[in-house]
Amino acid sequence: MKRTFNVLIFLLLACAVFAQGKAKYVFYFIGDGMGVNQVNGTEMYLAEKNGKIGAESLLFTQFPVAGVATTFSGTNSVTDSSAAGTALSTGVKTYNGAIGLDKDKKQLVTVAERAKRSGKRVGVATTVSIDHATPAAFYAHQASRKMYYEIATDLPKAGFDFYAGSGFLSPDKTYDKKEAPSIYPLFEQAGYSLVKGYDAFKAEYPRAKKLILVQKDNSIPDAVPYAIDSKQGDLTLAEITDAAISFLTKEKNKGFFVMLEGGKIDWACHNNDAATAFNEVIDFDNAIKVAYEFYKKHPKETLIVITADHETGGIGLGTGSMDLNLKALQYQKISQEYLSVAINKLRKEKNHKVSWEEVKALLADKMGLWKELPVSWEQEKKLRDEYENSFVKNVQAFEKTEYAISEPLAARAKEVVNEIAHVAWASGNHSAGYVPVFAIGAGAELFNGKMDNIEIPKRIAKAGGYK
């Protein structure tokens, strides 16, 4: 029975390649930092977790059109998110750091702006802050990705219908740290309703003309929690996707374009945190499932494209033993960042007098070490040495990555889990690796094979018939 069902799904997906007509509805999913091995590793992790060897498919990897894209920027072999975001939004290479500008700092037109000019309703959404590099590249035009205030002031100028994310990083201070008028009255004056949380959205969206959705706890604007750390009430990309569909299809249905970013795949990979990264890819796939349900109702008019801005971390699946143990990652219950919080909390509760046995109990509970995962003598020594430095000698050299500052013991514990899983990392930064491209629906055939990232928005515009 299951085999028959899978065959039917395959046939449905295969037929979707030949969907006719222009794409009235366009979903553009960007997994920040999601290289080929992040996807492959997630599928192999799911298989091993269920007692299998091989790969258990995510929904988007079953889409009938697949390819890969190169990601270099206009100035660097290894791109940053702003140059890559600009390439994915405008079809033009630029310098690392640029938002919606070319190498000469001239303003570019984004595919989202082209969709708006063509009469479509437009949305830009992410799991990180709305003024972060990738979402900003679709509506803003600034010389530096760090110009958060200036980027936010571009939001109402773009005039898009729907924005979503965790919040805004600098709502009342300019790039040069000067006090400035709050951005929120600017949004209100431009006709935007600001709503906090998915439940508030459901109550507000029928009345709103234009809308900005942020997480309920807007005091933490950087990003929504990792999927592995998420609790009831936290905003998710699946909810954001559902909200985008609800809002962009209400009233007169002109069709829509929406960019949806899984922004924290990148953050987890900067931390070299495999369990957290794979759970972020699963969360990303869950959002795509929401879009796919919409696609099934409008198969001849809907296009779904999935790609990434770059790969992060240079993740390696296998460390020399011709084997993987990815099922070990299931015992990691929280991200490195939340483990760091738990260790710091224990430190304060015990007034800095924490025993090794208490540390072991915490790591057993949160990471599965000793409890579910055998720990070698060398691995225990690594953890014990860090404990001695941090808790006995009180020498704390906090681990700094692109988006986190962690307790050193949390970093060592994550490293041990990676070692047990046979996962390796080349760096804590971006790489030049290929990124995947998947597509289904109207115009999907345009995304087959190898391409450069600047081709993707051009092909989306062609599929949608944008001016």
PDB file of C-alpha atoms in Angstrom, residues 199-326:
ATOM      1  CA  ASP A 199      -2.444  34.005  17.152  1.00  0.00           C
ATOM      2  CA  ALA A 200      -2.462  37.801  16.963  1.00  0.00           C
ATOM      3  CA  PHE A 201      -2.045  37.533  13.197  1.00  0.00           C
ATOM      4  CA  LYS A 202      -5.122  35.320  12.853  1.00  0.00           C
ATOM      5  CA  ALA A 203      -7.182  37.880  14.748  1.00  0.00           C
ATOM      6  CA  GLU A 204      -5.821  40.934  12.899  1.00  0.00           C
ATOM      7  CA  TYR A 205      -5.177  39.964   9.283  1.00  0.00           C
ATOM      8  CA  PRO A 206      -8.748  40.219   7.939  1.00  0.00           C
ATOM      9  CA  ARG A 207      -8.773  43.941   8.801  1.00  0.00           C
ATOM     10  CA  ALA A 208      -5.183  44.860   7.901  1.00  0.00           C
ATOM     11  CA  LYS A 209      -4.354  46.438   4.535  1.00  0.00           C
ATOM     12  CA  LYS A 210      -0.610  45.799   4.892  1.00  0.00           C
ATOM     13  CA  LEU A 211       0.979  43.778   7.662  1.00  0.00           C
ATOM     14  CA  ILE A 212       4.240  43.108   9.517  1.00  0.00           C
ATOM     15  CA  LEU A 213       4.288  39.906  11.582  1.00  0.00           C
ATOM     16  CA  VAL A 214       6.931  39.550  14.318  1.00  0.00           C
ATOM     17  CA  GLN A 215       7.393  37.062  17.126  1.00  0.00           C
ATOM     18  CA  LYS A 216       5.397  37.455  20.321  1.00  0.00           C
ATOM     19  CA  ASP A 217       8.461  38.259  22.438  1.00  0.00           C
ATOM     20  CA  ASN A 218       9.686  41.186  20.398  1.00  0.00           C
ATOM     21  CA  SER A 219      12.272  42.022  23.076  1.00  0.00           C
ATOM     22  CA  ILE A 220      14.494  39.408  21.375  1.00  0.00           C
ATOM     23  CA  PRO A 221      14.540  40.672  17.786  1.00  0.00           C
ATOM     24  CA  ASP A 222      17.533  38.702  16.449  1.00  0.00           C
ATOM     25  CA  ALA A 223      15.749  35.495  15.450  1.00  0.00           C
ATOM     26  CA  VAL A 224      13.007  33.055  16.359  1.00  0.00           C
ATOM     27  CA  PRO A 225      14.254  30.100  18.460  1.00  0.00           C
ATOM     28  CA  TYR A 226      15.905  27.154  16.741  1.00  0.00           C
ATOM     29  CA  ALA A 227      13.481  24.342  15.944  1.00  0.00           C
ATOM     30  CA  ILE A 228      15.327  22.115  18.431  1.00  0.00           C
ATOM     31  CA  ASP A 229      14.704  24.721  21.173  1.00  0.00           C
ATOM     32  CA  SER A 230      11.227  25.817  20.119  1.00  0.00           C
ATOM     33  CA  LYS A 231       8.336  25.729  22.563  1.00  0.00           C
ATOM     34  CA  GLN A 232       4.584  26.222  22.276  1.00  0.00           C
ATOM     35  CA  GLY A 233       3.798  29.747  21.107  1.00  0.00           C
ATOM     36  CA  ASP A 234       7.114  30.396  19.353  1.00  0.00           C
ATOM     37  CA  LEU A 235       6.704  31.620  15.798  1.00  0.00           C
ATOM     38  CA  THR A 236       7.731  29.062  13.146  1.00  0.00           C
ATOM     39  CA  LEU A 237       8.483  29.288   9.430  1.00  0.00           C
ATOM     40  CA  ALA A 238       5.518  26.985   8.742  1.00  0.00           C
ATOM     41  CA  GLU A 239       3.217  29.443  10.537  1.00  0.00           C
ATOM     42  CA  ILE A 240       4.814  32.358   8.698  1.00  0.00           C
ATOM     43  CA  THR A 241       4.217  30.557   5.385  1.00  0.00           C
ATOM     44  CA  ASP A 242       0.587  29.915   6.285  1.00  0.00           C
ATOM     45  CA  ALA A 243       0.201  33.560   7.336  1.00  0.00           C
ATOM     46  CA  ALA A 244       1.728  34.754   4.051  1.00  0.00           C
ATOM     47  CA  ILE A 245      -0.687  32.633   2.022  1.00  0.00           C
ATOM     48  CA  SER A 246      -3.697  33.797   4.064  1.00  0.00           C
ATOM     49  CA  PHE A 247      -2.771  37.452   3.779  1.00  0.00           C
ATOM     50  CA  LEU A 248      -1.625  37.533   0.169  1.00  0.00           C
ATOM     51  CA  THR A 249      -4.703  35.699  -1.155  1.00  0.00           C
ATOM     52  CA  LYS A 250      -7.356  37.698   0.694  1.00  0.00           C
ATOM     53  CA  GLU A 251      -9.647  40.198  -1.046  1.00  0.00           C
ATOM     54  CA  LYS A 252      -9.035  40.595  -4.788  1.00  0.00           C
ATOM     55  CA  ASN A 253      -6.756  37.709  -5.748  1.00  0.00           C
ATOM     56  CA  LYS A 254      -4.091  39.138  -8.048  1.00  0.00           C
ATOM     57  CA  GLY A 255      -1.608  36.365  -7.441  1.00  0.00           C
ATOM     58  CA  PHE A 256       1.494  36.745  -5.312  1.00  0.00           C
ATOM     59  CA  PHE A 257       5.247  36.481  -4.963  1.00  0.00           C
ATOM     60  CA  VAL A 258       6.680  35.587  -1.557  1.00  0.00           C
ATOM     61  CA  MET A 259      10.264  34.987  -0.446  1.00  0.00           C
ATOM     62  CA  LEU A 260      10.592  32.810   2.663  1.00  0.00           C
ATOM     63  CA  GLU A 261      13.980  32.359   4.329  1.00  0.00           C
ATOM     64  CA  GLY A 262      15.044  29.618   6.727  1.00  0.00           C
ATOM     65  CA  GLY A 263      17.635  31.923   8.239  1.00  0.00           C
ATOM     66  CA  LYS A 264      18.922  29.858  11.143  1.00  0.00           C
ATOM     67  CA  ILE A 265      20.265  26.921   9.152  1.00  0.00           C
ATOM     68  CA  ASP A 266      23.183  29.280   8.608  1.00  0.00           C
ATOM     69  CA  TRP A 267      23.450  30.195  12.297  1.00  0.00           C
ATOM     70  CA  ALA A 268      23.599  26.547  13.356  1.00  0.00           C
ATOM     71  CA  CYS A 269      26.271  25.845  10.744  1.00  0.00           C
ATOM     72  CA  HIS A 270      28.344  28.836  11.895  1.00  0.00           C
ATOM     73  CA  ASN A 271      28.250  27.088  15.290  1.00  0.00           C
ATOM     74  CA  ASN A 272      29.179  23.761  13.627  1.00  0.00           C
ATOM     75  CA  ASP A 273      26.141  22.317  15.409  1.00  0.00           C
ATOM     76  CA  ALA A 274      25.028  19.398  13.257  1.00  0.00           C
ATOM     77  CA  ALA A 275      21.970  18.299  15.269  1.00  0.00           C
ATOM     78  CA  THR A 276      20.615  21.842  15.354  1.00  0.00           C
ATOM     79  CA  ALA A 277      21.339  22.398  11.650  1.00  0.00           C
ATOM     80  CA  PHE A 278      19.572  19.219  10.550  1.00  0.00           C
ATOM     81  CA  ASN A 279      16.540  20.104  12.669  1.00  0.00           C
ATOM     82  CA  GLU A 280      16.497  23.525  10.980  1.00  0.00           C
ATOM     83  CA  VAL A 281      16.418  21.856   7.551  1.00  0.00           C
ATOM     84  CA  ILE A 282      13.508  19.691   8.731  1.00  0.00           C
ATOM     85  CA  ASP A 283      11.749  22.844   9.935  1.00  0.00           C
ATOM     86  CA  PHE A 284      12.414  24.438   6.532  1.00  0.00           C
ATOM     87  CA  ASP A 285      10.858  21.396   4.839  1.00  0.00           C
ATOM     88  CA  ASN A 286       7.801  21.683   7.104  1.00  0.00           C
ATOM     89  CA  ALA A 287       7.252  25.215   5.795  1.00  0.00           C
ATOM     90  CA  ILE A 288       7.580  23.971   2.214  1.00  0.00           C
ATOM     91  CA  LYS A 289       4.887  21.385   3.001  1.00  0.00           C
ATOM     92  CA  VAL A 290       2.498  24.267   3.739  1.00  0.00           C
ATOM     93  CA  ALA A 291       3.294  25.800   0.346  1.00  0.00           C
ATOM     94  CA  TYR A 292       2.920  22.393  -1.314  1.00  0.00           C
ATOM     95  CA  GLU A 293      -0.607  22.009   0.082  1.00  0.00           C
ATOM     96  CA  PHE A 294      -1.435  25.327  -1.602  1.00  0.00           C
ATOM     97  CA  TYR A 295       0.243  24.117  -4.800  1.00  0.00           C
ATOM     98  CA  LYS A 296      -1.948  20.997  -4.882  1.00  0.00           C
ATOM     99  CA  LYS A 297      -5.016  23.273  -5.062  1.00  0.00           C
ATOM    100  CA  HIS A 298      -3.505  25.417  -7.843  1.00  0.00           C
ATOM    101  CA  PRO A 299      -1.021  23.128  -9.659  1.00  0.00           C
ATOM    102  CA  LYS A 300      -1.143  24.911 -13.024  1.00  0.00           C
ATOM    103  CA  GLU A 301      -0.656  28.383 -11.541  1.00  0.00           C
ATOM    104  CA  THR A 302       1.857  27.825  -8.722  1.00  0.00           C
ATOM    105  CA  LEU A 303       5.649  27.728  -8.793  1.00  0.00           C
ATOM    106  CA  ILE A 304       7.757  26.679  -5.800  1.00  0.00           C
ATOM    107  CA  VAL A 305      11.530  27.227  -6.013  1.00  0.00           C
ATOM    108  CA  ILE A 306      13.954  26.176  -3.289  1.00  0.00           C
ATOM    109  CA  THR A 307      17.616  27.153  -3.098  1.00  0.00           C
ATOM    110  CA  ALA A 308      20.240  28.635  -0.750  1.00  0.00           C
ATOM    111  CA  ASP A 309      22.400  31.731  -0.692  1.00  0.00           C
ATOM    112  CA  HIS A 310      25.588  29.779   0.113  1.00  0.00           C
ATOM    113  CA  GLU A 311      26.888  26.810   2.079  1.00  0.00           C
ATOM    114  CA  THR A 312      28.097  27.394   5.635  1.00  0.00           C
ATOM    115  CA  GLY A 313      30.695  25.415   7.560  1.00  0.00           C
ATOM    116  CA  GLY A 314      31.963  23.011   4.911  1.00  0.00           C
ATOM    117  CA  ILE A 315      30.165  20.121   6.606  1.00  0.00           C
ATOM    118  CA  GLY A 316      31.618  16.664   6.000  1.00  0.00           C
ATOM    119  CA  LEU A 317      29.576  13.500   6.357  1.00  0.00           C
ATOM    120  CA  GLY A 318      32.097  10.911   7.503  1.00  0.00           C
ATOM    121  CA  THR A 319      35.422  11.301   9.281  1.00  0.00           C
ATOM    122  CA  GLY A 320      37.510   8.496   7.829  1.00  0.00           C
ATOM    123  CA  SER A 321      35.835   5.345   9.111  1.00  0.00           C
ATOM    124  CA  MET A 322      33.596   4.826   6.046  1.00  0.00           C
ATOM    125  CA  ASP A 323      30.656   5.017   8.400  1.00  0.00           C
ATOM    126  CA  LEU A 324      28.214   7.471   9.884  1.00  0.00           C
ATOM    127  CA  ASN A 325      26.432   7.474  13.218  1.00  0.00           C
ATOM    128  CA  LEU A 326      23.976  10.289  12.606  1.00  0.00           C
TER     129      LEU A 326
END
